[in-house]
Tab-separated table of C-alpha atoms and ligand atoms in Angstrom:
chain	number	residue	atom	x	y	z
A	1	UNK	CA	40.512	96.860	122.770
A	2	UNK	CA	43.637	95.330	124.412
A	3	UNK	CA	46.624	94.725	122.340
A	4	UNK	CA	46.314	91.311	120.357
A	5	UNK	CA	48.624	88.988	122.182
A	6	UNK	CA	47.210	85.650	120.465
A	7	UNK	CA	49.153	82.289	120.909
A	8	UNK	CA	47.492	79.515	118.988
A	9	UNK	CA	46.867	76.354	121.095
A	10	UNK	CA	48.101	73.291	119.447
A	11	UNK	CA	47.702	70.734	122.207
A	12	UNK	CA	48.162	67.879	119.836
A	13	UNK	CA	51.136	69.044	117.684
A	14	UNK	CA	48.603	69.346	114.622
A	15	UNK	CA	51.352	71.233	113.240
A	16	UNK	CA	53.020	68.126	112.453
A	17	UNK	CA	50.279	67.150	110.090
A	18	UNK	CA	50.387	70.144	108.020
A	19	UNK	CA	52.654	70.907	104.935
A	20	UNK	CA	55.173	73.745	104.949
A	21	UNK	CA	52.932	75.491	102.338
A	22	UNK	CA	49.892	75.180	104.938
A	23	UNK	CA	51.792	76.637	107.807
A	24	UNK	CA	53.114	79.553	105.498
A	25	UNK	CA	49.601	80.396	104.311
A	26	UNK	CA	48.314	80.040	107.768
A	27	UNK	CA	50.786	82.142	109.289
A	28	UNK	CA	50.284	85.003	106.809
A	29	UNK	CA	46.762	85.089	107.621
A	30	UNK	CA	47.588	85.138	111.238
A	31	UNK	CA	50.027	88.080	110.953
A	32	UNK	CA	47.394	89.884	108.745
A	33	UNK	CA	44.800	89.565	111.212
A	34	UNK	CA	46.904	90.829	114.139
A	35	UNK	CA	48.010	93.766	112.133
A	36	UNK	CA	44.823	94.654	110.299
A	37	UNK	CA	41.873	93.281	111.732
A	38	UNK	CA	42.248	93.183	115.492
A	39	UNK	CA	43.009	96.904	115.861
A	40	UNK	CA	39.648	98.041	114.067
A	41	UNK	CA	37.297	95.252	114.511
A	42	UNK	CA	35.831	96.053	118.149
A	43	UNK	CA	35.050	99.860	116.849
A	44	UNK	CA	33.506	98.354	113.294
A	45	UNK	CA	31.487	95.845	115.448
A	46	UNK	CA	30.377	98.505	118.032
A	47	UNK	CA	29.418	100.819	115.138
A	48	UNK	CA	27.674	97.997	113.057
A	49	UNK	CA	29.806	98.946	110.182
A	50	UNK	CA	31.500	96.609	107.661
A	51	UNK	CA	35.358	97.780	107.521
A	52	UNK	CA	35.637	98.056	103.815
A	53	UNK	CA	39.187	98.718	104.337
A	54	UNK	CA	40.016	94.973	104.907
A	55	UNK	CA	38.904	93.951	101.529
A	56	UNK	CA	42.382	94.349	99.954
A	57	UNK	CA	44.106	92.542	102.815
A	58	UNK	CA	41.639	89.630	102.349
A	59	UNK	CA	42.397	89.419	98.764
A	60	UNK	CA	46.015	89.567	99.478
A	61	UNK	CA	46.196	86.637	101.923
A	62	UNK	CA	44.285	84.523	99.150
A	63	UNK	CA	40.901	84.712	101.343
A	64	UNK	CA	38.864	84.983	98.125
A	65	UNK	CA	38.790	81.954	96.221
A	66	UNK	CA	41.809	79.874	98.142
A	67	UNK	CA	40.896	76.463	96.158
A	68	UNK	CA	39.999	78.301	92.754
A	69	UNK	CA	42.733	77.787	90.130
A	70	UNK	CA	45.099	80.292	89.791
A	71	UNK	CA	44.343	80.656	85.917
A	72	UNK	CA	41.027	82.422	87.380
A	73	UNK	CA	42.722	84.650	89.828
A	74	UNK	CA	42.399	82.165	92.852
A	75	UNK	CA	45.120	81.075	95.020
A	76	UNK	CA	45.082	77.333	93.596
A	77	UNK	CA	45.506	76.020	97.343
A	78	UNK	CA	43.976	72.664	98.806
A	79	UNK	CA	41.065	72.320	101.203
A	80	UNK	CA	43.248	72.122	104.493
A	81	UNK	CA	45.012	75.720	103.392
A	82	UNK	CA	41.415	77.029	102.789
A	83	UNK	CA	40.354	75.763	106.121
A	84	UNK	CA	43.308	77.286	107.907
A	85	UNK	CA	42.767	80.453	106.406
A	86	UNK	CA	38.902	80.719	107.390
A	87	UNK	CA	40.136	79.582	111.099
A	88	UNK	CA	42.604	82.443	111.228
A	89	UNK	CA	40.038	85.119	109.767
A	90	UNK	CA	37.432	83.797	112.104
A	91	UNK	CA	40.065	84.149	115.097
A	92	UNK	CA	39.724	87.687	114.234
A	93	UNK	CA	36.070	88.089	113.818
A	94	UNK	CA	33.276	85.403	112.291
A	95	UNK	CA	31.941	88.627	110.262
A	96	UNK	CA	35.104	89.099	108.376
A	97	UNK	CA	35.002	85.315	107.958
A	98	UNK	CA	31.602	85.351	106.673
A	99	UNK	CA	32.610	88.114	103.991
A	100	UNK	CA	35.335	85.778	102.959
A	101	UNK	CA	33.221	82.730	102.942
A	102	UNK	CA	30.307	84.033	100.901
A	103	UNK	CA	32.780	85.398	98.165
A	104	UNK	CA	34.732	82.191	97.876
A	105	UNK	CA	32.316	79.405	98.485
A	106	UNK	CA	28.990	81.097	97.715
A	107	UNK	CA	29.936	83.261	94.731
A	108	UNK	CA	33.260	82.147	93.283
A	109	UNK	CA	32.535	78.487	93.777
A	110	UNK	CA	29.011	78.479	91.739
A	111	UNK	CA	30.491	80.524	89.053
A	112	UNK	CA	33.598	78.533	88.724
A	113	UNK	CA	31.635	75.027	89.127
A	114	UNK	CA	28.316	75.850	87.291
A	115	UNK	CA	29.261	78.747	85.179
A	116	UNK	CA	30.313	78.985	81.499
A	117	UNK	CA	33.938	79.911	80.486
A	118	UNK	CA	32.632	83.575	79.560
A	119	UNK	CA	31.095	83.886	83.148
A	120	UNK	CA	34.338	82.511	84.828
A	121	UNK	CA	36.640	84.905	82.885
A	122	UNK	CA	34.388	87.837	83.337
A	123	UNK	CA	33.874	87.630	87.325
A	124	UNK	CA	36.471	85.456	88.902
A	125	UNK	CA	39.294	87.380	88.581
A	126	UNK	CA	37.836	90.525	89.756
A	127	UNK	CA	36.331	88.620	92.564
A	128	UNK	CA	39.711	87.012	93.687
A	129	UNK	CA	41.197	90.587	93.692
A	130	UNK	CA	38.395	92.191	95.696
A	131	UNK	CA	37.551	94.583	92.964
A	132	UNK	CA	34.139	92.952	92.799
A	133	UNK	CA	32.323	91.794	96.061
A	134	UNK	CA	29.496	89.199	95.650
A	135	UNK	CA	26.668	87.791	97.848
A	136	UNK	CA	24.592	84.710	97.617
A	137	UNK	CA	20.773	84.690	97.646
A	138	UNK	CA	19.034	81.632	98.750
A	139	UNK	CA	17.120	82.288	102.053
A	140	UNK	CA	13.737	84.157	101.581
A	141	UNK	CA	11.370	85.620	104.134
A	142	UNK	CA	9.142	82.557	104.334
A	143	UNK	CA	11.763	79.962	103.433
A	144	UNK	CA	14.719	79.491	105.620
A	145	UNK	CA	15.512	75.923	106.450
A	146	UNK	CA	13.241	74.877	103.586
A	147	UNK	CA	14.761	76.446	100.653
A	148	UNK	CA	13.010	74.233	98.213
A	149	UNK	CA	9.965	76.241	98.725
A	150	UNK	CA	11.229	79.435	97.676
A	151	UNK	CA	8.816	81.503	95.629
A	152	UNK	CA	11.398	83.626	93.736
A	153	UNK	CA	10.947	83.078	90.147
A	154	UNK	CA	12.050	83.968	86.624
A	155	UNK	CA	10.274	83.880	83.374
A	156	UNK	CA	11.588	83.558	79.803
A	157	UNK	CA	10.648	86.571	77.992
A	158	UNK	CA	12.839	85.598	74.555
A	159	UNK	CA	15.847	87.708	74.595
A	160	UNK	CA	16.008	88.034	78.526
A	161	UNK	CA	14.652	86.507	81.718
A	162	UNK	CA	12.344	88.436	84.062
A	163	UNK	CA	13.039	88.090	87.853
A	164	UNK	CA	10.603	88.706	90.590
A	165	UNK	CA	10.665	87.823	94.558
A	166	UNK	CA	12.945	88.757	97.461
A	167	UNK	CA	15.599	87.380	99.564
A	168	UNK	CA	16.483	88.234	103.170
A	169	UNK	CA	19.426	87.808	105.528
A	170	UNK	CA	21.795	88.036	102.830
A	171	UNK	CA	25.505	88.616	103.736
A	172	UNK	CA	27.261	91.173	101.721
A	173	UNK	CA	24.199	92.379	100.086
A	174	UNK	CA	24.162	96.138	100.951
A	175	UNK	CA	27.389	96.523	99.087
A	176	UNK	CA	27.890	93.631	96.794
A	177	UNK	CA	28.447	94.283	93.247
A	178	UNK	CA	26.988	91.167	92.141
A	179	UNK	CA	24.758	88.494	93.480
A	180	UNK	CA	24.280	84.912	92.664
A	181	UNK	CA	20.506	84.307	93.148
A	182	UNK	CA	18.561	81.269	93.256
A	183	UNK	CA	15.069	81.225	91.500
A	184	UNK	CA	12.748	78.907	90.025
A	185	UNK	CA	12.065	78.764	86.428
A	186	UNK	CA	8.299	78.393	84.799
A	187	UNK	CA	8.418	74.676	85.367
A	188	UNK	CA	9.591	74.979	89.024
A	189	UNK	CA	13.192	73.959	88.556
A	190	UNK	CA	15.950	75.874	90.699
A	191	UNK	CA	18.578	77.795	88.732
A	192	UNK	CA	21.434	80.077	89.608
A	193	UNK	CA	21.362	83.633	87.929
A	194	UNK	CA	24.258	86.471	88.207
A	195	UNK	CA	22.280	89.823	88.953
A	196	UNK	CA	24.632	92.997	88.785
A	197	UNK	CA	24.097	96.031	91.002
A	198	UNK	CA	22.538	98.647	88.799
A	199	UNK	CA	20.231	96.431	86.990
A	200	UNK	CA	16.734	98.465	86.955
A	201	UNK	CA	14.362	96.775	89.695
A	202	UNK	CA	17.246	95.568	91.727
A	203	UNK	CA	17.434	97.129	95.072
A	204	UNK	CA	19.501	95.702	98.150
A	205	UNK	CA	18.418	97.435	101.593
A	206	UNK	CA	20.377	96.896	104.909
A	207	UNK	CA	19.135	94.967	107.990
A	208	UNK	CA	19.771	96.841	110.952
A	209	UNK	CA	19.449	95.942	114.771
A	210	UNK	CA	21.624	92.940	114.973
A	211	UNK	CA	23.163	92.040	118.012
A	212	UNK	CA	25.355	89.603	116.162
A	213	UNK	CA	28.058	89.791	113.164
A	214	UNK	CA	27.699	93.448	113.627
A	215	UNK	CA	30.872	94.043	111.528
A	216	UNK	CA	29.504	92.027	108.604
A	217	UNK	CA	26.657	93.891	106.413
A	218	UNK	CA	23.420	91.800	106.191
A	219	UNK	CA	20.362	92.862	104.020
A	220	UNK	CA	17.779	92.089	101.239
A	221	UNK	CA	17.873	91.391	97.725
A	222	UNK	CA	14.506	92.750	96.238
A	223	UNK	CA	13.687	91.955	92.485
A	224	UNK	CA	10.868	93.884	91.015
A	225	UNK	CA	10.833	92.918	86.974
A	226	UNK	CA	14.514	92.586	86.832
A	227	UNK	CA	15.381	92.030	83.177
A	228	UNK	CA	18.410	89.358	83.336
A	229	UNK	CA	20.607	88.741	80.344
A	230	UNK	CA	20.253	85.238	79.159
A	231	UNK	CA	24.029	84.918	79.360
A	232	UNK	CA	23.793	85.479	83.352
A	233	UNK	CA	22.071	82.074	83.952
A	234	UNK	CA	24.740	79.411	85.283
A	235	UNK	CA	24.074	76.784	82.714
A	236	UNK	CA	25.918	73.593	84.362
A	237	UNK	CA	23.783	72.539	87.074
A	238	UNK	CA	20.252	73.285	88.163
A	239	UNK	CA	18.161	71.968	90.935
A	240	UNK	CA	18.620	72.446	94.867
A	241	UNK	CA	22.025	70.346	94.786
A	242	UNK	CA	23.432	73.400	93.106
A	243	UNK	CA	23.018	75.752	95.914
A	244	UNK	CA	23.748	73.033	98.308
A	245	UNK	CA	26.839	71.989	96.587
A	246	UNK	CA	27.962	75.695	97.433
A	247	UNK	CA	26.883	75.274	101.041
A	248	UNK	CA	28.955	72.140	101.294
A	249	UNK	CA	31.911	74.313	100.658
A	250	UNK	CA	31.026	77.112	102.844
A	251	UNK	CA	30.004	74.834	105.780
A	252	UNK	CA	33.584	73.280	105.779
A	253	UNK	CA	34.999	76.692	105.920
A	254	UNK	CA	32.899	77.397	109.105
A	255	UNK	CA	33.905	74.062	110.695
A	256	UNK	CA	37.549	75.389	110.654
A	257	UNK	CA	36.423	79.191	111.116
A	258	UNK	CA	34.588	78.198	114.534
A	259	UNK	CA	37.959	76.646	115.916
A	260	UNK	CA	39.590	80.143	115.108
A	261	UNK	CA	36.906	81.947	117.602
A	262	UNK	CA	37.171	79.243	120.152
A	263	UNK	CA	41.083	79.321	120.114
A	264	UNK	CA	40.707	83.184	120.694
A	265	UNK	CA	38.448	82.888	123.634
A	266	UNK	CA	40.564	80.021	125.312
A	267	UNK	CA	43.972	81.971	124.739
A	268	UNK	CA	42.187	85.255	126.151
A	269	UNK	CA	40.649	83.261	129.310
A	270	UNK	CA	44.016	81.421	129.874
A	271	UNK	CA	46.061	84.628	130.055
A	272	UNK	CA	43.716	86.500	131.932
A	273	UNK	CA	43.274	83.781	134.614
A	274	UNK	CA	47.103	83.824	135.300
A	275	UNK	CA	47.055	87.403	135.580
A	276	UNK	CA	43.772	88.152	137.651
A	277	UNK	CA	44.525	87.721	141.261
A	278	UNK	CA	41.533	86.923	143.790
A	279	UNK	CA	41.826	85.845	147.456
A	280	UNK	CA	45.544	86.299	147.107
A	281	UNK	CA	45.954	83.881	144.225
A	282	UNK	CA	45.880	83.740	140.339
A	283	UNK	CA	42.334	82.607	139.540
A	284	UNK	CA	43.960	80.012	137.485
A	285	UNK	CA	45.178	78.235	140.553
A	286	UNK	CA	41.322	77.408	141.535
A	287	UNK	CA	40.176	74.098	140.388
A	288	UNK	CA	36.912	75.464	139.047
A	289	UNK	CA	38.744	77.663	136.644
A	290	UNK	CA	41.211	74.984	135.621
A	291	UNK	CA	38.020	72.720	134.844
A	292	UNK	CA	36.661	75.435	132.476
A	293	UNK	CA	40.225	75.879	130.673
A	294	UNK	CA	40.920	72.029	130.610
A	295	UNK	CA	37.533	71.318	128.953
A	296	UNK	CA	37.875	74.261	126.459
A	297	UNK	CA	41.294	73.013	125.281
A	298	UNK	CA	39.974	69.453	125.223
A	299	UNK	CA	37.040	70.466	122.982
A	300	UNK	CA	39.218	72.660	120.851
A	301	UNK	CA	41.545	69.777	120.156
A	302	UNK	CA	38.825	67.252	119.262
A	303	UNK	CA	37.488	70.031	116.765
A	304	UNK	CA	40.796	70.559	115.194
A	305	UNK	CA	41.146	66.856	114.660
A	306	UNK	CA	37.487	66.716	113.033
A	307	UNK	CA	38.450	69.360	110.801
A	308	UNK	CA	41.884	68.288	109.713
A	309	UNK	CA	40.322	64.866	108.748
A	310	UNK	CA	37.542	66.341	106.972
A	311	UNK	CA	40.026	68.298	104.983
A	312	UNK	CA	42.040	65.283	104.186
A	313	UNK	CA	38.754	63.712	103.049
A	314	UNK	CA	37.975	66.965	100.971
A	315	UNK	CA	41.156	66.883	99.166
A	316	UNK	CA	40.514	63.142	98.242
A	317	UNK	CA	37.179	64.065	96.929
A	318	UNK	CA	35.545	61.723	99.420
A	319	UNK	CA	33.977	63.826	102.244
A	320	UNK	CA	30.099	63.495	102.135
A	321	UNK	CA	27.718	66.257	102.805
A	322	UNK	CA	26.672	64.603	105.928
A	323	UNK	CA	30.195	64.524	106.963
A	324	UNK	CA	30.539	68.296	106.594
A	325	UNK	CA	27.204	68.756	108.505
A	326	UNK	CA	28.373	66.937	111.472
A	327	UNK	CA	31.774	68.987	111.525
A	328	UNK	CA	30.001	72.481	111.007
A	329	UNK	CA	27.469	71.355	113.764
A	330	UNK	CA	30.002	69.971	116.376
A	331	UNK	CA	32.613	72.793	115.796
A	332	UNK	CA	30.235	75.910	116.056
A	333	UNK	CA	28.355	74.497	119.028
A	334	UNK	CA	31.688	73.812	120.624
A	335	UNK	CA	33.100	77.270	119.883
A	336	UNK	CA	29.777	78.925	121.358
A	337	UNK	CA	30.234	76.803	124.594
A	338	UNK	CA	33.822	77.779	124.797
A	339	UNK	CA	32.973	81.442	124.289
A	340	UNK	CA	30.244	81.258	127.026
A	341	UNK	CA	32.759	79.694	129.639
A	342	UNK	CA	35.678	81.777	128.544
A	343	UNK	CA	33.257	85.023	129.341
A	344	UNK	CA	32.933	83.925	132.720
A	345	UNK	CA	36.479	83.492	133.431
A	346	UNK	CA	36.899	87.239	132.688
A	347	UNK	CA	34.085	87.827	135.234
A	348	UNK	CA	32.843	91.430	134.606
A	349	UNK	CA	35.574	92.384	132.316
A	350	UNK	CA	34.181	89.474	129.975
A	351	UNK	CA	31.272	91.557	128.797
A	352	UNK	CA	33.379	94.426	127.831
A	353	UNK	CA	34.864	95.408	124.310
A	354	UNK	CA	38.203	95.480	125.878
A	355	UNK	CA	38.243	91.740	125.158
A	356	UNK	CA	37.125	89.953	121.916
A	357	UNK	CA	35.027	87.142	124.021
A	358	UNK	CA	31.918	88.603	123.874
A	359	UNK	CA	31.989	89.826	120.280
A	360	UNK	CA	32.950	86.156	119.402
A	361	UNK	CA	29.975	84.835	121.447
A	362	UNK	CA	27.426	86.955	119.728
A	363	UNK	CA	28.807	86.406	116.469
A	364	UNK	CA	28.468	82.424	117.122
A	365	UNK	CA	24.763	82.847	117.616
A	366	UNK	CA	24.579	83.603	113.734
A	367	UNK	CA	27.113	81.090	112.859
A	368	UNK	CA	25.168	78.427	114.592
A	369	UNK	CA	21.989	79.376	112.616
A	370	UNK	CA	23.240	80.313	109.501
A	371	UNK	CA	24.264	77.647	106.726
A	372	UNK	CA	21.755	75.312	108.316
A	373	UNK	CA	20.613	75.542	111.645
A	374	UNK	CA	22.189	73.356	114.429
A	375	UNK	CA	18.892	71.288	114.416
A	376	UNK	CA	18.990	70.875	110.655
A	377	UNK	CA	22.572	69.485	110.842
A	378	UNK	CA	21.540	67.059	113.441
A	379	UNK	CA	18.511	65.846	111.084
A	380	UNK	CA	21.091	65.422	108.238
A	381	UNK	CA	22.893	63.161	110.510
A	382	UNK	CA	20.075	61.235	111.646
A	383	UNK	CA	18.789	60.909	107.968
A	384	UNK	CA	22.496	59.781	107.067
A	385	UNK	CA	22.535	57.015	109.964
A	386	UNK	CA	19.086	55.731	109.552
A	387	UNK	CA	17.989	56.407	105.954
A	388	UNK	CA	14.909	58.240	107.201
A	389	UNK	CA	14.487	61.793	106.579
A	390	UNK	CA	12.953	63.401	109.592
A	391	UNK	CA	12.369	66.864	108.305
A	392	UNK	CA	8.532	66.873	107.719
B	1	FAD	C1	23.795	86.967	109.982
B	1	FAD	C2	23.070	86.230	108.931
B	1	FAD	C3	23.744	85.904	107.524
B	1	FAD	C4	23.110	85.267	106.715
B	1	FAD	N1	23.627	85.266	105.400
B	1	FAD	C5	22.871	84.574	104.618
B	1	FAD	C6	23.520	84.489	103.090
B	1	FAD	O1	24.140	85.329	102.941
B	1	FAD	N2	22.546	83.900	102.284
B	1	FAD	C7	21.475	83.280	102.517
B	1	FAD	O2	20.771	82.769	101.585
B	1	FAD	N3	21.016	83.167	103.779
B	1	FAD	C8	21.771	83.775	104.851
B	1	FAD	N4	21.412	83.658	106.343
B	1	FAD	C9	20.022	82.987	106.380
B	1	FAD	C10	20.128	81.730	107.218
B	1	FAD	O3	20.897	80.522	106.322
B	1	FAD	C11	18.681	81.232	107.608
B	1	FAD	O4	18.583	82.193	108.762
B	1	FAD	C12	18.724	79.786	108.219
B	1	FAD	O5	18.869	78.914	107.017
B	1	FAD	C13	17.650	79.551	108.959
B	1	FAD	O6	16.428	79.904	108.480
B	1	FAD	P1	15.412	80.748	109.260
B	1	FAD	O7	16.001	81.798	109.957
B	1	FAD	O8	14.445	81.327	108.388
B	1	FAD	O9	15.132	79.887	110.144
B	1	FAD	P2	13.830	78.873	110.054
B	1	FAD	O10	13.758	77.907	109.098
B	1	FAD	O11	12.257	79.504	110.138
B	1	FAD	O12	13.956	77.865	111.426
B	1	FAD	C14	13.509	78.531	112.783
B	1	FAD	C15	13.701	77.295	113.859
B	1	FAD	O13	12.938	76.243	113.704
B	1	FAD	C16	13.944	75.035	113.373
B	1	FAD	N5	13.451	74.154	112.296
B	1	FAD	C17	13.126	74.534	111.235
B	1	FAD	N6	12.929	73.340	110.393
B	1	FAD	C18	12.917	72.378	111.233
B	1	FAD	C19	12.595	70.830	111.132
B	1	FAD	N7	12.141	70.360	109.863
B	1	FAD	N8	12.629	70.063	112.199
B	1	FAD	C20	13.201	70.528	113.441
B	1	FAD	N9	13.201	71.992	113.604
B	1	FAD	C21	13.112	72.825	112.416
B	1	FAD	C22	15.449	75.670	112.996
B	1	FAD	O14	16.061	74.695	113.479
B	1	FAD	C23	15.325	76.975	113.996
B	1	FAD	O15	15.521	76.536	115.268
B	1	FAD	C24	21.902	84.461	107.149
B	1	FAD	C25	21.389	84.619	108.433
B	1	FAD	C26	21.999	85.198	109.287
B	1	FAD	C27	21.296	85.338	110.773
């Protein structure tokens, strides 16, 4: 891969809206990505291997639990700082950002929000430091967009619960030390349970043959009469709203992260277009290429403003789930379109691993599907504005 010459676009001087702390956190993440992610990520993606060497660095830049209070090992930052960290990590690779999102919003967040004080103290500091890695099991082979239909279940056996079922498409599952698993009790109510690697009957086979998020490990969670200690149930929230609350937090991070991938594609295409000469001129001098670049920066700028405003609303505790859906849907779609256009600017070079664009494009095909598909987020907006659910 070529040296990382990334220059972040900021067409509307959005830096003026950030605090000194935001900029410090963002710049530290940016530097780390340049130093520790860019040099290794192409090979990791080509080899379809999660680069475990980056776990320590992710912890050091505060990517594991950015907004979890410091007393539990988190970074104690606000939502905009969290978003900026996700943006910078995904500028490097969506798979690396996925690992950080899962750890922060889908594992640490539910333990912090719905867990007991003992659970917080036991797991959060180790998750924040990367000593423990976690995964989040909601999706099942027959229940993706409709998680309420899940069949994974647990029965009360007096001194323990007995867990049975299977989860599919679980990021980090092949190496995770713990899994936050959503399952129904005997009354059909959804609860979160912390399942630990090594528990008898629990296995995590890896899913191979992905053309997307190749530097992120994805797998199954299989529960065959797994005995779960009663103290591993998350006591403070149940029902579908519990996993959906985690998804709100992760989707917010994705809305920012996707901007990072788009920024990287735009920056690469802009630089290439000024250097590549055809018909005796840099291709940047042709109107058709300028149209592509001008539209890319316009869409990136609009997405930046959307994410920033959503961050303010989140900091004030006012952001709705539907607002988060709109930003996730818009920004990921925007990033995918930017990646496709940017790839064309590079001609044949755009399909190689010498540049990051094709990897971003393939990654974004997962990002537009997970954490609620593009269609489902549109239906959420539709329901929000009409008051009529059109899911079934
Ligand atoms: C790389 C990767 C990592 C993932 N990581 C995780 C993870 O860590 N944890 C986890 O729990 N899950 C994870 N997922 C799963 C992801 O969240 C699901 O794939 C997603 O929710 C969609 O479910 P599905 O794939 O079963 O598609 P389906 O629900 O079968 O949908 C198929 C198509 O039908 C459309 N559709 C469905 N319902 C409707 C409707 N009512 N109206 C109109 N259209 C509809 C969808 O939009 C989609 O286009 C991951 C997925 C991928 C690809």
